[in-house]
Tab-separated table of C-alpha atoms and ligand atoms in Angstrom:
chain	number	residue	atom	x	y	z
A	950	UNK	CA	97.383	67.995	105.297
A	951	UNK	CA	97.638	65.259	107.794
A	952	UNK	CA	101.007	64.676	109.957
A	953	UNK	CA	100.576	60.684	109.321
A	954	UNK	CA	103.652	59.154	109.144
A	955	UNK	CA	104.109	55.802	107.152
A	956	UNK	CA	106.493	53.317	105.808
A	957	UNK	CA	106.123	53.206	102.668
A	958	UNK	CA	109.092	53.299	100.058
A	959	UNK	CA	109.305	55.765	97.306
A	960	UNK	CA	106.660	54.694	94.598
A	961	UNK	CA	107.078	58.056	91.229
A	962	UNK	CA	105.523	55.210	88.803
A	963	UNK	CA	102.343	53.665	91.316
A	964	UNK	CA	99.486	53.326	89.171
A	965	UNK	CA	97.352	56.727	89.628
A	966	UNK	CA	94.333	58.201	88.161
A	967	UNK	CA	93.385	61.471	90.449
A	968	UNK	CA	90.082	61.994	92.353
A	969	UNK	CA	87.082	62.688	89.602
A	970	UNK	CA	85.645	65.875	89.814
A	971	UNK	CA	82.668	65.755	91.980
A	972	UNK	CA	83.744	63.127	93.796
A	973	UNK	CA	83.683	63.168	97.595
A	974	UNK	CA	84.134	59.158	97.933
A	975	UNK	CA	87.098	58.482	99.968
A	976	UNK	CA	88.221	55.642	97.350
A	977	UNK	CA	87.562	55.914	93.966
A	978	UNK	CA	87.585	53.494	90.790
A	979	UNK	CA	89.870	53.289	88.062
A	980	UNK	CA	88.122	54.682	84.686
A	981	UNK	CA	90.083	52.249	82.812
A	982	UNK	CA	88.450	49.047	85.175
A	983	UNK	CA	89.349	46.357	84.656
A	984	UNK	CA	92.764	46.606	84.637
A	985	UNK	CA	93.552	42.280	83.830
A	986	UNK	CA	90.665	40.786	81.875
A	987	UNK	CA	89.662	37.275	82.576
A	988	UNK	CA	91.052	36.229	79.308
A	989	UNK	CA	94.598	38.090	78.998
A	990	UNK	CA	95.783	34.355	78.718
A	991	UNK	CA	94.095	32.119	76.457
A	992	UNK	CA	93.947	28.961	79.117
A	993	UNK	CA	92.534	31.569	81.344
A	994	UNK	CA	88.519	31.350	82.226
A	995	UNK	CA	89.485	34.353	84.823
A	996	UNK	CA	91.804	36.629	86.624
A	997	UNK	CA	91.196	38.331	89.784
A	998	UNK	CA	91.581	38.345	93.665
A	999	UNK	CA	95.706	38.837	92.754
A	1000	UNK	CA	98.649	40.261	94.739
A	1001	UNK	CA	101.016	43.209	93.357
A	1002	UNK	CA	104.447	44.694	94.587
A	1003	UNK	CA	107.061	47.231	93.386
A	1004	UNK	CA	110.214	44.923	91.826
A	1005	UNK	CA	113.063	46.758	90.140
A	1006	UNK	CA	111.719	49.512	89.178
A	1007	UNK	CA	108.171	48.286	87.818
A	1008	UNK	CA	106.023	45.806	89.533
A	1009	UNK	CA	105.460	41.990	89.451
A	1010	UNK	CA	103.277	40.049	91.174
A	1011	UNK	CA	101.128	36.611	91.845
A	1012	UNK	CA	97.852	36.206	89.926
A	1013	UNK	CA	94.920	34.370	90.547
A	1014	UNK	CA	94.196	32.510	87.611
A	1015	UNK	CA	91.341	30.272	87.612
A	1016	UNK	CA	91.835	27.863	84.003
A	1017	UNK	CA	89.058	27.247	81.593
A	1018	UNK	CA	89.142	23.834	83.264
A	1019	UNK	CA	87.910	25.602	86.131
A	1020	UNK	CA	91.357	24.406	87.923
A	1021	UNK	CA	92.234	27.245	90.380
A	1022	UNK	CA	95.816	28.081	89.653
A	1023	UNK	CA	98.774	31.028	90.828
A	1024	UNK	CA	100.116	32.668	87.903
A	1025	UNK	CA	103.868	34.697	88.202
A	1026	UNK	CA	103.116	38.355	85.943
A	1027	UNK	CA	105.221	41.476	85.317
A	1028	UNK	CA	104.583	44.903	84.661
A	1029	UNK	CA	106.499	48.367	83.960
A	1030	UNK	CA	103.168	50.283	85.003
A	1031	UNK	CA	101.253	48.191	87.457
A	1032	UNK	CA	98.271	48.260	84.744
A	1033	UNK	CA	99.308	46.154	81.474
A	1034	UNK	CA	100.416	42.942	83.094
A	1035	UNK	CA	102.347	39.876	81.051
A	1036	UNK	CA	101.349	36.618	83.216
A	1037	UNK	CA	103.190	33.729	82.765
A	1038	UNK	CA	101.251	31.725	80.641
A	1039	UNK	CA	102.084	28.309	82.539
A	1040	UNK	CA	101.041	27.996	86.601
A	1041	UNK	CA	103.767	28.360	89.345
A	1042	UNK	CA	105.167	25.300	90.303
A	1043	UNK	CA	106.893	25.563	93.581
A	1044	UNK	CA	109.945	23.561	94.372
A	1045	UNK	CA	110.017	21.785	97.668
A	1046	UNK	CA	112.094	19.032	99.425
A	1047	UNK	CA	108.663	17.439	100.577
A	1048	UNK	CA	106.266	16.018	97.949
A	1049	UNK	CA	103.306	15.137	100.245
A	1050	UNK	CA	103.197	18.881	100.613
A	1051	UNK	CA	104.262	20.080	96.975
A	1052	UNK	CA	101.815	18.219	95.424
A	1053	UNK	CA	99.310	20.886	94.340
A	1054	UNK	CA	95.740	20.507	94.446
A	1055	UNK	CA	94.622	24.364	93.875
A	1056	UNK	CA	95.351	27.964	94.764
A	1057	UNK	CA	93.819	30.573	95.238
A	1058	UNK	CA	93.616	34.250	96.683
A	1059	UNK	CA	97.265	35.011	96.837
A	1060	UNK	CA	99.443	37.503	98.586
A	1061	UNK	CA	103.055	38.873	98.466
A	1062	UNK	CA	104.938	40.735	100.900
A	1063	UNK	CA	108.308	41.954	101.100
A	1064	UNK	CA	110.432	40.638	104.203
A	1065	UNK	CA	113.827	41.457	105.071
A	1066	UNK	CA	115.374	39.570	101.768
A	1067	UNK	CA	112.398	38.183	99.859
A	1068	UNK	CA	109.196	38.077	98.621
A	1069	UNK	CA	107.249	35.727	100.513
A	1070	UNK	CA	103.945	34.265	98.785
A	1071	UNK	CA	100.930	33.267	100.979
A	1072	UNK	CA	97.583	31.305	99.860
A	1073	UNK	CA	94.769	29.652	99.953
A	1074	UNK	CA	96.435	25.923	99.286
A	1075	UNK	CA	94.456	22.917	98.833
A	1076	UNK	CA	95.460	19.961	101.263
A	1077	UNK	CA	93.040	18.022	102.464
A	1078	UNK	CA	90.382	21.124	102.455
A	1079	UNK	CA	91.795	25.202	102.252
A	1080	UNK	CA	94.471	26.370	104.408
A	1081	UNK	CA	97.096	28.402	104.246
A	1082	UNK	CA	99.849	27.815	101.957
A	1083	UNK	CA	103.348	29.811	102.476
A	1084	UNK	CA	106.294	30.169	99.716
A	1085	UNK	CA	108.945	32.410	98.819
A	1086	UNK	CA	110.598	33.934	95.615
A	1087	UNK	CA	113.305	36.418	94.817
A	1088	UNK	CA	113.147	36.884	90.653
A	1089	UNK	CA	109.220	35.973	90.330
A	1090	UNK	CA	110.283	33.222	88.457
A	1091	UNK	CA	111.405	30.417	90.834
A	1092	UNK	CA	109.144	30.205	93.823
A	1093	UNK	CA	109.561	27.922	97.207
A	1094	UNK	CA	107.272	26.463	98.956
A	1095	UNK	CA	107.128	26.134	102.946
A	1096	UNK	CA	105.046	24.339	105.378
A	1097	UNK	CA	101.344	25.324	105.451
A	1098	UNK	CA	101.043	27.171	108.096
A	1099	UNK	CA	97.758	25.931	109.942
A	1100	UNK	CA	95.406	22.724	109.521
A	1101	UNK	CA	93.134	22.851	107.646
A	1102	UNK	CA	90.701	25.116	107.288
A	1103	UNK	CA	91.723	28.088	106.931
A	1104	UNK	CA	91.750	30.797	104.290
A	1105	UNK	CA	93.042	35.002	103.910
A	1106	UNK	CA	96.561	34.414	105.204
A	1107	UNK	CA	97.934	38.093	105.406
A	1108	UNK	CA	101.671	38.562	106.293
A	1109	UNK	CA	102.539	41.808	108.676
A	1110	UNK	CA	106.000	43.243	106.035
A	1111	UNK	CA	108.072	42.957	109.480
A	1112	UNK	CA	108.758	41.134	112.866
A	1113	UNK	CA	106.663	42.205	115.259
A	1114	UNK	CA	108.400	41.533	118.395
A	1115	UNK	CA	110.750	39.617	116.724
A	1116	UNK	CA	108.250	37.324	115.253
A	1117	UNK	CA	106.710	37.030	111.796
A	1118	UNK	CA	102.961	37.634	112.451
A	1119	UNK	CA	100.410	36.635	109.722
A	1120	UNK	CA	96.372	37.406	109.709
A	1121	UNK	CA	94.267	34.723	108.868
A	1122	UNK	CA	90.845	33.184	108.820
A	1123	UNK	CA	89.700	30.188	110.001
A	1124	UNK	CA	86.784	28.340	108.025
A	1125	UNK	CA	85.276	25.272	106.706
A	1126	UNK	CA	86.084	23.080	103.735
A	1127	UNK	CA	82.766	25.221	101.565
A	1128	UNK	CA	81.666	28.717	101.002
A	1129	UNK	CA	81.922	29.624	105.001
A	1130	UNK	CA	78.744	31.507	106.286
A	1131	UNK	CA	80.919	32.543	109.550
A	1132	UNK	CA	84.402	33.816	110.264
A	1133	UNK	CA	86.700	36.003	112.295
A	1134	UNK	CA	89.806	37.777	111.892
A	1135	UNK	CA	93.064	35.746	113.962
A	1136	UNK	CA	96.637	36.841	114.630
A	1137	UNK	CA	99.172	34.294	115.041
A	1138	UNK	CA	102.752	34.856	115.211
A	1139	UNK	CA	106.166	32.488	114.394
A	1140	UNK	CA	109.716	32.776	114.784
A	1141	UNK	CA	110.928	30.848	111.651
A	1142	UNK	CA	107.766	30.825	108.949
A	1143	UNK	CA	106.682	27.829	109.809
A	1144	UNK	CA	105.389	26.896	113.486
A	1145	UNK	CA	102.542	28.865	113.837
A	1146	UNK	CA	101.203	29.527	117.275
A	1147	UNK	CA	100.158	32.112	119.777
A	1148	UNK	CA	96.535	32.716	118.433
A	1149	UNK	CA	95.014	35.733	119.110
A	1150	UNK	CA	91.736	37.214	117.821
A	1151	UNK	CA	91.645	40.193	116.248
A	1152	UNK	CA	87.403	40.940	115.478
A	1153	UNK	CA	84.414	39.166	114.340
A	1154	UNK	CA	81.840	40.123	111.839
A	1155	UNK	CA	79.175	43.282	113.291
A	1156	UNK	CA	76.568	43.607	110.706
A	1157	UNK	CA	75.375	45.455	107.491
A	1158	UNK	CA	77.667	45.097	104.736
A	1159	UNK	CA	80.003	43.337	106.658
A	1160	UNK	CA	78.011	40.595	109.008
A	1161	UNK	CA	78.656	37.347	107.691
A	1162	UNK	CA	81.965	37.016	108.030
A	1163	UNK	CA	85.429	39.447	107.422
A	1164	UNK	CA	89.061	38.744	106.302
A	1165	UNK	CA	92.471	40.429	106.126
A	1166	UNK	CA	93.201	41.998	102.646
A	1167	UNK	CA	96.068	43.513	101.481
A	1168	UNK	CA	99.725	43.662	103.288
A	1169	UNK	CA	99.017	46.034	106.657
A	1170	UNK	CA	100.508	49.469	105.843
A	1171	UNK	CA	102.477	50.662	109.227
A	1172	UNK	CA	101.409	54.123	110.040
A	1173	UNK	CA	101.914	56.488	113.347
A	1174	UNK	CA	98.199	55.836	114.127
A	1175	UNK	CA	98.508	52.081	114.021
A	1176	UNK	CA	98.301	49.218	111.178
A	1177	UNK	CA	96.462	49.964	108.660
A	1178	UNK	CA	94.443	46.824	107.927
A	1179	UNK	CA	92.500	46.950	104.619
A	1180	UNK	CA	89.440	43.682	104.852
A	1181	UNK	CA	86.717	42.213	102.978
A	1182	UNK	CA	83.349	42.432	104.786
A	1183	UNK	CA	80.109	39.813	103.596
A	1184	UNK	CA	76.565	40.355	103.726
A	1185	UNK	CA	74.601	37.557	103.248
A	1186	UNK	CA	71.657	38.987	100.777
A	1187	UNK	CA	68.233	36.925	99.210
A	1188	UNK	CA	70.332	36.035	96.686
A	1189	UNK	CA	73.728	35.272	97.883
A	1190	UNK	CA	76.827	36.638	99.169
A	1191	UNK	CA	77.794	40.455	98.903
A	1192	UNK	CA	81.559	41.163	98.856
A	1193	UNK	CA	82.558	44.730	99.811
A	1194	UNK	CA	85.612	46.375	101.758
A	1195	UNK	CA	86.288	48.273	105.029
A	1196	UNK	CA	89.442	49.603	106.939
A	1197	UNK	CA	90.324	49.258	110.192
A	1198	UNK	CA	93.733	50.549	112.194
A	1199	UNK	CA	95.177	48.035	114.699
A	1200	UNK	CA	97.664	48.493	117.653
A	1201	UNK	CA	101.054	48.568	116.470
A	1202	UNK	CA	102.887	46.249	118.822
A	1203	UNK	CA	99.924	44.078	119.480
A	1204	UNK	CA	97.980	43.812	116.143
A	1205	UNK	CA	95.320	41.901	117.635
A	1206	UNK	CA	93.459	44.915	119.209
A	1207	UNK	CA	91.400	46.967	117.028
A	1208	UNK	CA	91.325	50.283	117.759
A	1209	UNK	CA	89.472	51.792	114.730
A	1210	UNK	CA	87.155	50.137	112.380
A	1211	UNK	CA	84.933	51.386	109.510
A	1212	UNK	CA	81.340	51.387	110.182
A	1213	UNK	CA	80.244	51.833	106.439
A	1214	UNK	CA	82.037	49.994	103.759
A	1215	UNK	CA	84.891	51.989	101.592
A	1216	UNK	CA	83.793	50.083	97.817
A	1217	UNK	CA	80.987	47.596	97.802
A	1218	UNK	CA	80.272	45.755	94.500
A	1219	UNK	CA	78.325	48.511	92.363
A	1220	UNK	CA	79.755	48.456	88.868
A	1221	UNK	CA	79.058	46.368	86.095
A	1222	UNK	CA	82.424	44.534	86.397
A	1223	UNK	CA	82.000	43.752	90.247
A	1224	UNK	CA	78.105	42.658	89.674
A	1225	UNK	CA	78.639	40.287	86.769
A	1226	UNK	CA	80.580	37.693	86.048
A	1227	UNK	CA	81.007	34.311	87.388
A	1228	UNK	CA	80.238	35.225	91.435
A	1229	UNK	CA	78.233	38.094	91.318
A	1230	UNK	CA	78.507	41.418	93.779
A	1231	UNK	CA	82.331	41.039	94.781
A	1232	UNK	CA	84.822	43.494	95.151
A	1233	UNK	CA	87.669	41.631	97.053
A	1234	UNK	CA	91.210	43.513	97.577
A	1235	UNK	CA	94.381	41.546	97.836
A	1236	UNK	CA	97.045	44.045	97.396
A	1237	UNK	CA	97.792	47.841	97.952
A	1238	UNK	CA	101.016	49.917	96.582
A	1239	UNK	CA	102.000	53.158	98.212
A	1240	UNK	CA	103.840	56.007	97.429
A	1241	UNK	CA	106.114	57.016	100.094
A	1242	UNK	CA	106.352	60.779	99.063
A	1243	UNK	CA	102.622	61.302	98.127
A	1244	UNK	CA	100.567	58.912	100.130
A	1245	UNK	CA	99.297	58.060	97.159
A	1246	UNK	CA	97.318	54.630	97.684
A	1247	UNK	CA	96.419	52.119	94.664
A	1248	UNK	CA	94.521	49.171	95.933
A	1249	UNK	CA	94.177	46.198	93.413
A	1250	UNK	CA	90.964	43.916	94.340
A	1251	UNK	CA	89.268	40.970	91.733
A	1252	UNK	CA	85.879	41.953	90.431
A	1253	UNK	CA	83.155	39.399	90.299
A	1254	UNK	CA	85.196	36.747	90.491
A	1255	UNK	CA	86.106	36.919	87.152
A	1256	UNK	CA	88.253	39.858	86.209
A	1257	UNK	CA	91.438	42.744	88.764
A	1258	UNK	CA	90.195	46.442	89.171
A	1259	UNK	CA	91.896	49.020	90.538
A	1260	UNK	CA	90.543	52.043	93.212
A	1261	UNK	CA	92.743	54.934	95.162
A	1262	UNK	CA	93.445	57.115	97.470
A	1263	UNK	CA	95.726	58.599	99.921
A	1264	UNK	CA	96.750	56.910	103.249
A	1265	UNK	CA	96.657	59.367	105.288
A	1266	UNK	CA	92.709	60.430	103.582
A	1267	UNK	CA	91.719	56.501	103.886
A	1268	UNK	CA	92.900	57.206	108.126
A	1269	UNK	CA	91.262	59.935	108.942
A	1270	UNK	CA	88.421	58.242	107.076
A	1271	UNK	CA	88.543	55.574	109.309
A	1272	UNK	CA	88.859	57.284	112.516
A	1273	UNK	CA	85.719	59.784	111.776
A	1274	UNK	CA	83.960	57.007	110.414
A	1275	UNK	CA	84.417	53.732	113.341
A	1276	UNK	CA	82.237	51.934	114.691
B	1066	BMA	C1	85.726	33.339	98.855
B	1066	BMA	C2	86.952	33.035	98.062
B	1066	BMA	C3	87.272	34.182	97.155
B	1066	BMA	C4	86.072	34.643	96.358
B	1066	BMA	C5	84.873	34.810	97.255
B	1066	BMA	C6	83.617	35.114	96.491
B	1066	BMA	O1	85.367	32.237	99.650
B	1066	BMA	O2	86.736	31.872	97.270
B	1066	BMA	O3	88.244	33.756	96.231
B	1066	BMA	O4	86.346	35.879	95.749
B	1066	BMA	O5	84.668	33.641	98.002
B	1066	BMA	O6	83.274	34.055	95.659
């Protein structure tokens, strides 16, 4: 066993299948995938690429819910197990004191994170072209929107779950307004959630599975050998883009330097559920519970496009992955 410490909370009821016998992947899949089908919700066309936390006891979250009108939408959902979800079956609609930036054009590849007193909410928020839009609930019920926190474009907004240096610090990606064939990881940091400033770049896209262009995933999980950092890689095939996902650890105190990255890819798209459905070939995490007295690791990532999967491990496994297996 690994000395790896970790903050992680206490987790007895994370969702948890153990390792199949025979299997020497360091992740593995859920044998009940997909956990959310696209059409829990009859308005729904799909469900994926969706954000998860522990809340009193069971779990809640923020869903990606993409309407039969094709309208991408955020969707509130609860839990008691973290794998039969009840969504909300009308969108969120954030209050604000500023309608020129409440107005809501489309959402899409949420995240939650737990800091100091609340559960912020960060997206990809239309306004004039993607960028990053940042909110805030207690209850999962009434949400708050912020200021976006960059110009357009920009998309994978990734909160750190504390001040670093006193200052929030979020991960994000800047784009373009389409399907982006380029982009690198950034760090910026603020001191009140909503000037955003002191850019830093974190890393750029190396090759194979993940040489098109990368992005922050989950919440960072802080461990003694740095933050874990769990991203979506993109190769750019004959026929399109391939979605898979990598880890990499990054310096504690000044997240912007990578100090281990994987070379090959933890889960690229290989089941039926991540190769069909409406974008083939992605597997694209957005959330990641832990178990503060096992390790135990359930990452929750959209399939496809279309439908939320489920694959484990244990942190302190997924490090020493990492470090025996960087670039
Ligand atoms: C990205 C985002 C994701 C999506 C991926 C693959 O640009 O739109 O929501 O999963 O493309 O289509």
């Amino acid at each position: 066993m690994s000395d790896l410490k970790f903050v992680a909370d206490s987790l007895p009821n994370i969702p948890w299948e153990a390792r199949p016998a025979g299997c020497s992947e360091v992740l593995w899949r859920f044998s009940q995938n997909p956990v959310i089908p696209r059409n829990l919700l009859p308005i729904s066309n799909s469900i994926f690429n969706s954000a998860v936390v522990p809340y009193q006891g069971a779990f809640a979250g923020v869903f990606r819910v993409d309407h039969r009108t094709r309208q991408m939408t955020l969707h509130s959902g609860k839990s008691a197990d973290g794998i039969n979800w009840q969504l909300s079956p009308e969108r969120i609609h954030f209050v604000g004191d500023d309608p020129e930036i409440n107005i809501f054009e489309y959402g899409y590849d949420p995240r939650v994170c737990w800091i100091e007193d609340r559960y912020y909410v960060t997206w990809c928020n239309g306004y004039h072209g993607p960028t990053i839009g940042v909110g805030y609930t207690t209850d999962f019920e009434t949400f708050y929107q912020l200021e976006n926190a960059y110009l357009p474009f920009n998309r994978n907004g990734v909160l750190f779950p504390r001040r670093i240096k006193g200052k929030f610090a979020m991960l994000n990606r800047p784009s373009d307004n389409g399907h982006t064939p380029f982009g690198d990881i950034f760090y910026s940091e603020s001191p009140d959630m909503m000037h955003w400033g002191r850019h830093r770049w974190v890393m750029k896209p190396v090759g194979g599975w993940q040489s098109t262009k990368v992005g922050a995933g989950p919440i960072p999980i802080e461990t003694s050998e740095g933050w874990l950092m769990i991203y979506h890689g993109v190769l750019t095939s004959c026929n399109g883009f391939v979605y898979s996902f990598g880890a990499a650890l990054l310096d504690l105190d000044e997240p912007w330097k990578v100090m281990y990255r994987t070379a090959p890819y933890l889960l690229s798209p290989q089941t039926l559920y991540e190769c069909v459905g409406d974008v083939p070939n992605v597997a694209f995490p957005c959330a990641a519970l832990c178990d503060g007295d096992t390790g135990r690791l359930a990452i929750y990532y959209g399939g496809a496009d279309t439908v939320t999967c489920l694959a484990f491990t244990y942190v302190s496994e997924l490090v020493d992955f990492i470090k025996a297996n960087s670039l």
